[in-house]
Amino acid sequence: MNSCGVSLSAATVALGDEAKKMAAGKASRDSEEESLSLTVEEREALGGMDSRLFGFVRLHEDGARMKTLLGKAVRCYESLILKAEGKVDSDFFCQLGHFNLLLEDYSKALSAYQRYYSLQSDYWKNAAFLYGLGLVYFYYNAFHWAIKAFQDVLYVDPSFCRAKEIHLRLGLMFKVNTDYKSSLKHFQLALIDCNPCTLSSAEIQFHIAHLYETQRKYHSAKEAYEQLLQTENLPAQVKATVLQQLGWMHHNMDIVGDKASKESYAIQYLQKSLEADPNSGQSWYFLGRCYSSIGKVQDAFISYRQSIDKSEASADTWCSIGVLYQQQNQPMDALQAYICAVQLDHGHAAAWMDLGTLYESCNQPQDAIKCYLNATRSKRCSNTSTLAARIKFLQAQLCNLPQSSLQNKTKLLPSIEEAWSLPIPAELTSRQGAMNTAQQAYRAYDPNTEPVLNHSQTPILQQSLSLHMITSSQVEGLSSPAKKKRTSSPTKNGSDNWNVVQSLSHHPVQQVYSLCLTPQKLQHLEQLRANRDNLSPAQKRQLEQLESQFVLMQQVRHKGVAQQNTHTLPHNHTDLNSSIEEPWRKQLSHSAQGLHKSQSSCVSGPNEEQPVFSTESAQYQQATSTGIKKPNEHLTLPSNSVPQRNADSHLSSHIATSGGQQGIIFTKESKPSKNRSLVPETSRHTGDTSNGCADVKGLSNHVHQLIADAVSSPNHGDSPNLLIGDNPQLSALLIGKANDNVGTGTCDKVNNIHPAVHTKTDHSVASSPSSAISTATPSPKSTEQASINSVTSLNSPHSGIHTVNGEGLENSQNSTKVDLPLVSHRSTSQIIPSMSVSICPSSTEVLKAFRNLGKNGLSNSCVLLDKCPPPRPPTSPYPPLPKDKLNPPTPSIYLENKRDAFFPPLHQFCTNPKNPVTVIRGLAGALKLDLGLFSTKTLVEANNEHMVEVRTQLLQPADENWDPTGTKKIWHCESNRSHTTIAKYAQYQASSFQESLREENEKRTQHKDHSDNESTSSENSGRRRKGPFKTIKFGTNIDLSDNKKWKLQLHELTKLPAFVRVVSAGNLLSHVGHTILGMNTVQLYMKVPGSRTPGHQENNNFCSVNINIGPGDCEWFVVPEDYWGVLNDFCEKNNLNFLMSSWWPNLEDLYEANVPVYRFIQRPGDLVWINAGTVHWVQAVGWCNNIAWNVGPLTACQYKLAVERYEWNKLKSVKSPVPMVHLSWNMARNIKVSDPKLFEMIKYCLLKILKQCQTLREALVAAGKEVIWHGRTNDEPAHYCSICEVEVFNLLFVTNESNTQKTYIVHCQDCARKTSRSLENFVVLEQYKMEDLIQVYDQFTLTSFFPDTAEEIGSC
């Protein structure tokens, strides 16, 4: 024993001490477990808590008890997760996510939600989960995914109790994304909802008014603003902001009278605004602009000074001060003001241009050139060509001047390098360094100091009004502090140094800049610490100062940066674009603050450049700016994706609402990584917007959840790797062992992955009641166990071949689970039990099964039948086509005679889903169609005053689409709408043709050889592609439905084969029972060369017929239906709405994504058959007319695609022109179906609607609401909700007033209840007797199947 150097007695004592420690530890653990257990009362209190309470509980004021309870519940749940090693019920994680969300701990909430998603295959049925997930996405400004989550909530539960909050947030996000039509719709849906909300009705009305202003509908905006001012008890902040907007509109826009009266009105409005809110720096700035425009220099200067004092100076304010000084012939003061502006915003093009003009006026061309160059490098520069010409002119002048004259010339102003280091003149700003102290800056970002509102309060509107006011004319970022340390001059080391400044300085002037120690200061601090004993008194003071700054920086970093790179979403979308903008986080992401925050607490960094972060290593700077990592390194959020509370970078938004200086930028594009913001960049001159995905070359070993989310923090000691940094064990459990699975995977590109994605083998998603029959929907339950290449992805080309049901839950399912204090959150309106209902029984059996079910709630989403998951676009077919197959030959049929046209295989060939398009050549000649009846001359003679919709477009090459300046290829297609008559457009068409003839004759008169002509043509073509482009007008959507006006023309079309006729028994659209313009009626198109029909699918995916009348040709581009999901993704990346926007695909993008494109010429007399769901876009090559209409073949494929698009439209809040429910019942009445697949889908639809009608009717009667018989008239159109535009069948909710006036303004049940909870303002009209519907259902049976006549053409 002694040989070991330890005596026996000593070992005995040590053993005894260890035993005591173990006993004490056990007692401590028992005590801790006892303290973490929930009492029965606590469980009951927690039972009603989920995401629906978010924003409606007060945790920071009188809710301390609630906060304590939630915190205890979270600790208890986390402890039990550790004990169970993560093998717990999926609902357990969902509740944990809800509790963390209510505590505003978004990282933990996201982690728990992700785990729930991975464990619960039918997570999409849980509306509260989707809502909570959407709130988390919204918190991080991941608008793309927040929109999807919120739309899913409304799809699975249209009567969701927080629908108003969802519509409000959707309106705000669509507004930021410049989808103004969708934004307006959601704001209006929020406005009619009488449920509690974190914004008042007045605030929502303000957003609607500002939406009109953003779209430049100034008169509508003015009326809306003025109407809002008439509201009683209007909050002071709302009133101030409305008056501010009216004042600025009068200053900028031609709304009333001459300039003097405009400025007078503007000043009056702005002065009234300042009476309501004297501390609005933006109003002071606008007032200064107004005074400046009428020559009141002193008043303008005072207003600018007030603007700086009230809200910290913006680059625009300093630029305007510079203009004021320059006008007063004070060049030195103007120079200092301009320098302040460009230091606040390195990309402020107007300030650089003004500064260049100043230098040029002082005869300093070298400095002027440098300033002009910096202006041209800004994204917001709208006159680059003019500046380039000016730079060339000045350079030519410098070349002609002798060198001696340049050296000996006396300079009136300091050079740009010297001016960059000049101090801010005291007379330009009265604000001293009080607001620059680090302590105050830190407190400004302390969430505990922020006001809290709940639903019982009227939210105080501070930033929330102006927060989302973004127009294409606005300037980025209006507010940053005016005083800070100067950065190096962008021209000091030559013009190229500007790029360095751009890449380093995102916010060159920061009020709290002193918190961020530069690497030089950090090095100096280490040197001072190393020589602490030998320092002089001055050096000791400097050391104390640096150490205090370092401590504060670490505190801020621990609070802010610890969250910065720790959040992952359940998709591979690395550019979260949270943009660290305070208002989106503080005002809109959590409603507990009423979506508000004071302007005075927000500062803005307007630039797209990166901020100078003082971090522990250069590696951290590089990682956060690029979002790209090497293998085995930790991935970081890109710099445009940092959560707002990142106090290290101190970025938030001060909001300016409109005008020449009216701009805000919520998110900036990270140049090194080329990550594009989900929030559009709005600039002073252009509304350039973009979004996209980051390319990620490797995957971290710490990828969260099932999806390798490339979003974790760098491995610094003060930043946790994963979402629960204070508990690594729990983090590992919530990750779901992703480390083991992801390590072997590789991913060249991270694609957007949304949780509600369903893999399928036929590249189509079960998205509707009918498609659910023919398309299986595998469960995504085990995706967390899959490698990165087998992740079910919305965009991944590999997802189509990987199995979703794997062995991910094998361990947890086969293991004994710990008994957990699970709190029940289930409700009948959330989770519907799975049941299978046969469509074979009679209606009596069906109704008996349904009877008395659903009386607990009237939502039409509470369906006894299995709910269908929200529809999803199809993924790109796999395997991808080889590059040589991306230009396939177009299927074409050449007709020689009438017999060929009526040959049955022609119909079969066209409707075969394998042929996305068919060109029938020579149809007019074979059938001897008189196409002259549709010529321009005949149309003018028949109805010269007939209405024509005109689209004003830019003449461009057919295979390209450039922005108006001709600098880059884009997807957005300019197409502005107006109206004229056939006679006037015919005159334009003729004059355009004559002008072209004159140009041709002029070319012929030029005596040049052939090579010269080719060279000239090539030069002209190159010049044309770079703009400016010629404007053309396209006459479209000319209605030919009136049989009296167009009798001859319509009769001529009866010569066509039955399957392409406008009306036929085999055409589904002929059974709608009423007119749908342009679909079951003929439309005419009058074209000049370059006229474009932008990319689209036909309404409800119906087939279409298009005949070229001539005399010119048309060029067509066609993509198969399987690839529409890819085009939808491209539209989203280009900030376009696939269904509603005008877009022209970039062929290079399509080929890179392995999308095949059919391309062909349609000559006069050719008929183009577009099959169901085919994407296409068309451009006229010459002068021609076209006629077109839609056809619905009686096939399972057509019906399935039509219903899928019907459901997709419902998800996207877009009206479906074809009322599929109404059509399905008419088909059951009129058509005998022999195709089993088609029969099953129609029968399923009838079954579902029959159940809904019976359940709703019984519930209304039980509630004491009278159902009034109304019936239907012949040819009465199907009805749509006047609010949300969904189809309303049988039971119509009509307002009392409209019922009395016989105008019948129809509402759906959900919108009616949002307007009037008890329906006291509505009457319910019934159009069909239940007995009639039952009879139709029973009599609709599958007819005998005859193989020789009923071929399975078109079955999917």
Tab-separated table of N, CA, C and O in Angstrom, residues 342 345-353 370-385 387 474-476 498-499 502 606-609 668 671 681-686 688 967:
chain	number	residue	atom	x	y	z
A	342	VAL	N	-21.739	60.566	-47.460
A	342	VAL	CA	-21.155	59.359	-48.054
A	342	VAL	C	-20.465	58.491	-47.012
A	342	VAL	O	-20.250	57.296	-47.241
A	345	ASP	N	-23.326	56.565	-45.700
A	345	ASP	CA	-23.782	55.590	-46.699
A	345	ASP	C	-22.810	55.632	-47.861
A	345	ASP	O	-22.877	56.511	-48.716
A	346	HIS	N	-21.890	54.672	-47.881
A	346	HIS	CA	-20.869	54.656	-48.939
A	346	HIS	C	-21.470	54.509	-50.323
A	346	HIS	O	-20.831	54.839	-51.312
A	347	GLY	N	-22.675	53.985	-50.404
A	347	GLY	CA	-23.299	53.784	-51.709
A	347	GLY	C	-24.334	54.825	-52.050
A	347	GLY	O	-25.192	54.574	-52.900
A	348	HIS	N	-24.274	55.982	-51.411
A	348	HIS	CA	-25.269	57.028	-51.665
A	348	HIS	C	-24.920	57.741	-52.973
A	348	HIS	O	-24.114	58.676	-53.006
A	349	ALA	N	-25.524	57.276	-54.051
A	349	ALA	CA	-25.162	57.765	-55.381
A	349	ALA	C	-25.408	59.262	-55.521
A	349	ALA	O	-24.587	59.989	-56.115
A	350	ALA	N	-26.522	59.767	-54.987
A	350	ALA	CA	-26.844	61.191	-55.135
A	350	ALA	C	-25.791	62.055	-54.459
A	350	ALA	O	-25.377	63.086	-55.004
A	351	ALA	N	-25.342	61.632	-53.266
A	351	ALA	CA	-24.319	62.431	-52.564
A	351	ALA	C	-23.004	62.421	-53.328
A	351	ALA	O	-22.327	63.457	-53.435
A	352	TRP	N	-22.629	61.253	-53.871
A	352	TRP	CA	-21.391	61.207	-54.654
A	352	TRP	C	-21.507	62.086	-55.902
A	352	TRP	O	-20.542	62.785	-56.276
A	353	MET	N	-22.656	62.062	-56.552
A	353	MET	CA	-22.822	62.903	-57.737
A	353	MET	C	-22.779	64.388	-57.381
A	353	MET	O	-22.133	65.190	-58.062
A	370	LYS	N	-13.196	60.931	-59.278
A	370	LYS	CA	-13.262	59.913	-58.234
A	370	LYS	C	-14.681	59.815	-57.658
A	370	LYS	O	-15.195	58.716	-57.415
A	371	CYS	N	-15.298	60.959	-57.455
A	371	CYS	CA	-16.658	60.951	-56.905
A	371	CYS	C	-17.641	60.346	-57.900
A	371	CYS	O	-18.519	59.554	-57.519
A	372	TYR	N	-17.510	60.710	-59.163
A	372	TYR	CA	-18.414	60.151	-60.175
A	372	TYR	C	-18.239	58.641	-60.300
A	372	TYR	O	-19.212	57.890	-60.487
A	373	LEU	N	-16.980	58.185	-60.203
A	373	LEU	CA	-16.741	56.742	-60.266
A	373	LEU	C	-17.430	56.022	-59.103
A	373	LEU	O	-18.030	54.955	-59.273
A	374	ASN	N	-17.325	56.609	-57.916
A	374	ASN	CA	-18.007	55.997	-56.767
A	374	ASN	C	-19.520	55.984	-56.955
A	374	ASN	O	-20.207	55.051	-56.540
A	375	ALA	N	-20.040	57.024	-57.593
A	375	ALA	CA	-21.486	57.070	-57.849
A	375	ALA	C	-21.900	55.966	-58.810
A	375	ALA	O	-22.937	55.311	-58.618
A	376	THR	N	-21.109	55.743	-59.838
A	376	THR	CA	-21.471	54.710	-60.816
A	376	THR	C	-21.391	53.315	-60.216
A	376	THR	O	-22.060	52.396	-60.695
A	377	ARG	N	-20.586	53.136	-59.160
A	377	ARG	CA	-20.463	51.814	-58.544
A	377	ARG	C	-21.610	51.507	-57.586
A	377	ARG	O	-21.709	50.394	-57.097
A	378	SER	N	-22.432	52.484	-57.333
A	378	SER	CA	-23.569	52.262	-56.445
A	378	SER	C	-24.705	51.595	-57.209
A	378	SER	O	-24.980	51.918	-58.363
A	379	LYS	N	-25.388	50.682	-56.555
A	379	LYS	CA	-26.530	50.017	-57.176
A	379	LYS	C	-27.676	50.982	-57.418
A	379	LYS	O	-28.562	50.712	-58.226
A	380	ARG	N	-27.670	52.089	-56.690
A	380	ARG	CA	-28.801	53.006	-56.793
A	380	ARG	C	-28.581	54.106	-57.817
A	380	ARG	O	-29.360	55.046	-57.893
A	381	CYS	N	-27.524	53.994	-58.575
A	381	CYS	CA	-27.253	55.004	-59.592
A	381	CYS	C	-28.112	54.722	-60.824
A	381	CYS	O	-28.006	53.655	-61.434
A	382	SER	N	-28.948	55.696	-61.180
A	382	SER	CA	-29.891	55.475	-62.281
A	382	SER	C	-29.423	56.082	-63.594
A	382	SER	O	-30.024	55.847	-64.633
A	383	ASN	N	-28.381	56.895	-63.551
A	383	ASN	CA	-27.902	57.528	-64.785
A	383	ASN	C	-26.418	57.224	-64.995
A	383	ASN	O	-25.605	58.132	-65.169
A	384	THR	N	-26.127	55.941	-64.986
A	384	THR	CA	-24.732	55.516	-65.136
A	384	THR	C	-24.144	55.969	-66.460
A	384	THR	O	-22.981	56.390	-66.520
A	385	SER	N	-24.933	55.891	-67.528
A	385	SER	CA	-24.408	56.264	-68.845
A	385	SER	C	-24.037	57.745	-68.900
A	385	SER	O	-23.004	58.115	-69.468
A	387	LEU	N	-23.151	59.624	-66.362
A	387	LEU	CA	-21.943	59.821	-65.564
A	387	LEU	C	-20.710	59.295	-66.295
A	387	LEU	O	-19.636	59.908	-66.224
A	474	GLN	N	-37.659	54.938	-53.403
A	474	GLN	CA	-37.087	55.289	-52.116
A	474	GLN	C	-35.602	55.041	-52.085
A	474	GLN	O	-35.070	54.201	-52.784
A	475	VAL	N	-34.954	55.748	-51.174
A	475	VAL	CA	-33.522	55.594	-50.978
A	475	VAL	C	-33.292	54.660	-49.821
A	475	VAL	O	-34.050	54.670	-48.864
A	476	GLU	N	-32.236	53.875	-49.901
A	476	GLU	CA	-31.984	52.920	-48.849
A	476	GLU	C	-31.555	53.631	-47.577
A	476	GLU	O	-30.693	54.476	-47.584
A	498	TRP	N	-12.168	51.603	-53.429
A	498	TRP	CA	-13.601	51.711	-53.113
A	498	TRP	C	-14.217	50.333	-52.895
A	498	TRP	O	-15.068	50.142	-52.054
A	499	ASN	N	-13.737	49.372	-53.682
A	499	ASN	CA	-14.288	48.028	-53.523
A	499	ASN	C	-13.955	47.460	-52.150
A	499	ASN	O	-14.735	46.720	-51.572
A	502	GLN	N	-16.269	48.983	-49.767
A	502	GLN	CA	-17.583	48.360	-49.936
A	502	GLN	C	-17.650	47.030	-49.219
A	502	GLN	O	-18.637	46.720	-48.567
A	606	PRO	N	-27.838	51.839	-44.230
A	606	PRO	CA	-28.472	51.711	-45.530
A	606	PRO	C	-27.672	50.984	-46.567
A	606	PRO	O	-28.161	50.719	-47.632
A	607	ASN	N	-26.442	50.675	-46.313
A	607	ASN	CA	-25.603	50.223	-47.413
A	607	ASN	C	-25.685	48.745	-47.630
A	607	ASN	O	-26.005	47.966	-46.766
A	608	GLU	N	-25.293	48.374	-48.846
A	608	GLU	CA	-25.149	46.959	-49.108
A	608	GLU	C	-23.776	46.457	-48.707
A	608	GLU	O	-23.483	45.291	-48.761
A	609	GLU	N	-22.881	47.357	-48.291
A	609	GLU	CA	-21.548	46.940	-47.887
A	609	GLU	C	-21.587	46.314	-46.504
A	609	GLU	O	-22.485	46.534	-45.720
A	668	LYS	N	-29.672	43.531	-46.735
A	668	LYS	CA	-28.742	43.888	-47.788
A	668	LYS	C	-28.099	42.644	-48.353
A	668	LYS	O	-27.903	41.641	-47.677
A	671	LYS	N	-22.303	40.700	-50.731
A	671	LYS	CA	-21.625	40.594	-52.023
A	671	LYS	C	-20.702	39.390	-52.149
A	671	LYS	O	-20.676	38.754	-53.181
A	681	GLU	N	-34.433	44.961	-52.094
A	681	GLU	CA	-33.655	46.176	-51.988
A	681	GLU	C	-34.398	47.279	-52.720
A	681	GLU	O	-34.661	47.189	-53.899
A	682	THR	N	-34.715	48.323	-52.002
A	682	THR	CA	-35.402	49.437	-52.631
A	682	THR	C	-34.442	50.594	-52.710
A	682	THR	O	-33.792	50.933	-51.747
A	683	SER	N	-34.357	51.188	-53.843
A	683	SER	CA	-33.376	52.231	-54.028
A	683	SER	C	-34.038	53.529	-54.420
A	683	SER	O	-35.224	53.593	-54.691
A	684	ARG	N	-33.227	54.539	-54.449
A	684	ARG	CA	-33.741	55.861	-54.753
A	684	ARG	C	-34.267	55.938	-56.160
A	684	ARG	O	-35.253	56.595	-56.437
A	685	HIS	N	-33.639	55.240	-57.065
A	685	HIS	CA	-34.015	55.386	-58.474
A	685	HIS	C	-34.627	54.132	-59.067
A	685	HIS	O	-35.377	54.204	-60.009
A	686	THR	N	-34.269	52.993	-58.554
A	686	THR	CA	-34.799	51.765	-59.138
A	686	THR	C	-35.331	50.878	-58.044
A	686	THR	O	-34.880	50.921	-56.914
A	688	ASP	N	-34.979	47.610	-57.741
A	688	ASP	CA	-34.366	46.310	-58.007
A	688	ASP	C	-34.538	45.398	-56.815
A	688	ASP	O	-34.204	45.737	-55.699
A	967	THR	N	-29.034	46.578	-69.114
A	967	THR	CA	-27.782	46.204	-68.465
A	967	THR	C	-27.745	44.766	-67.996
A	967	THR	O	-26.667	44.193	-67.846
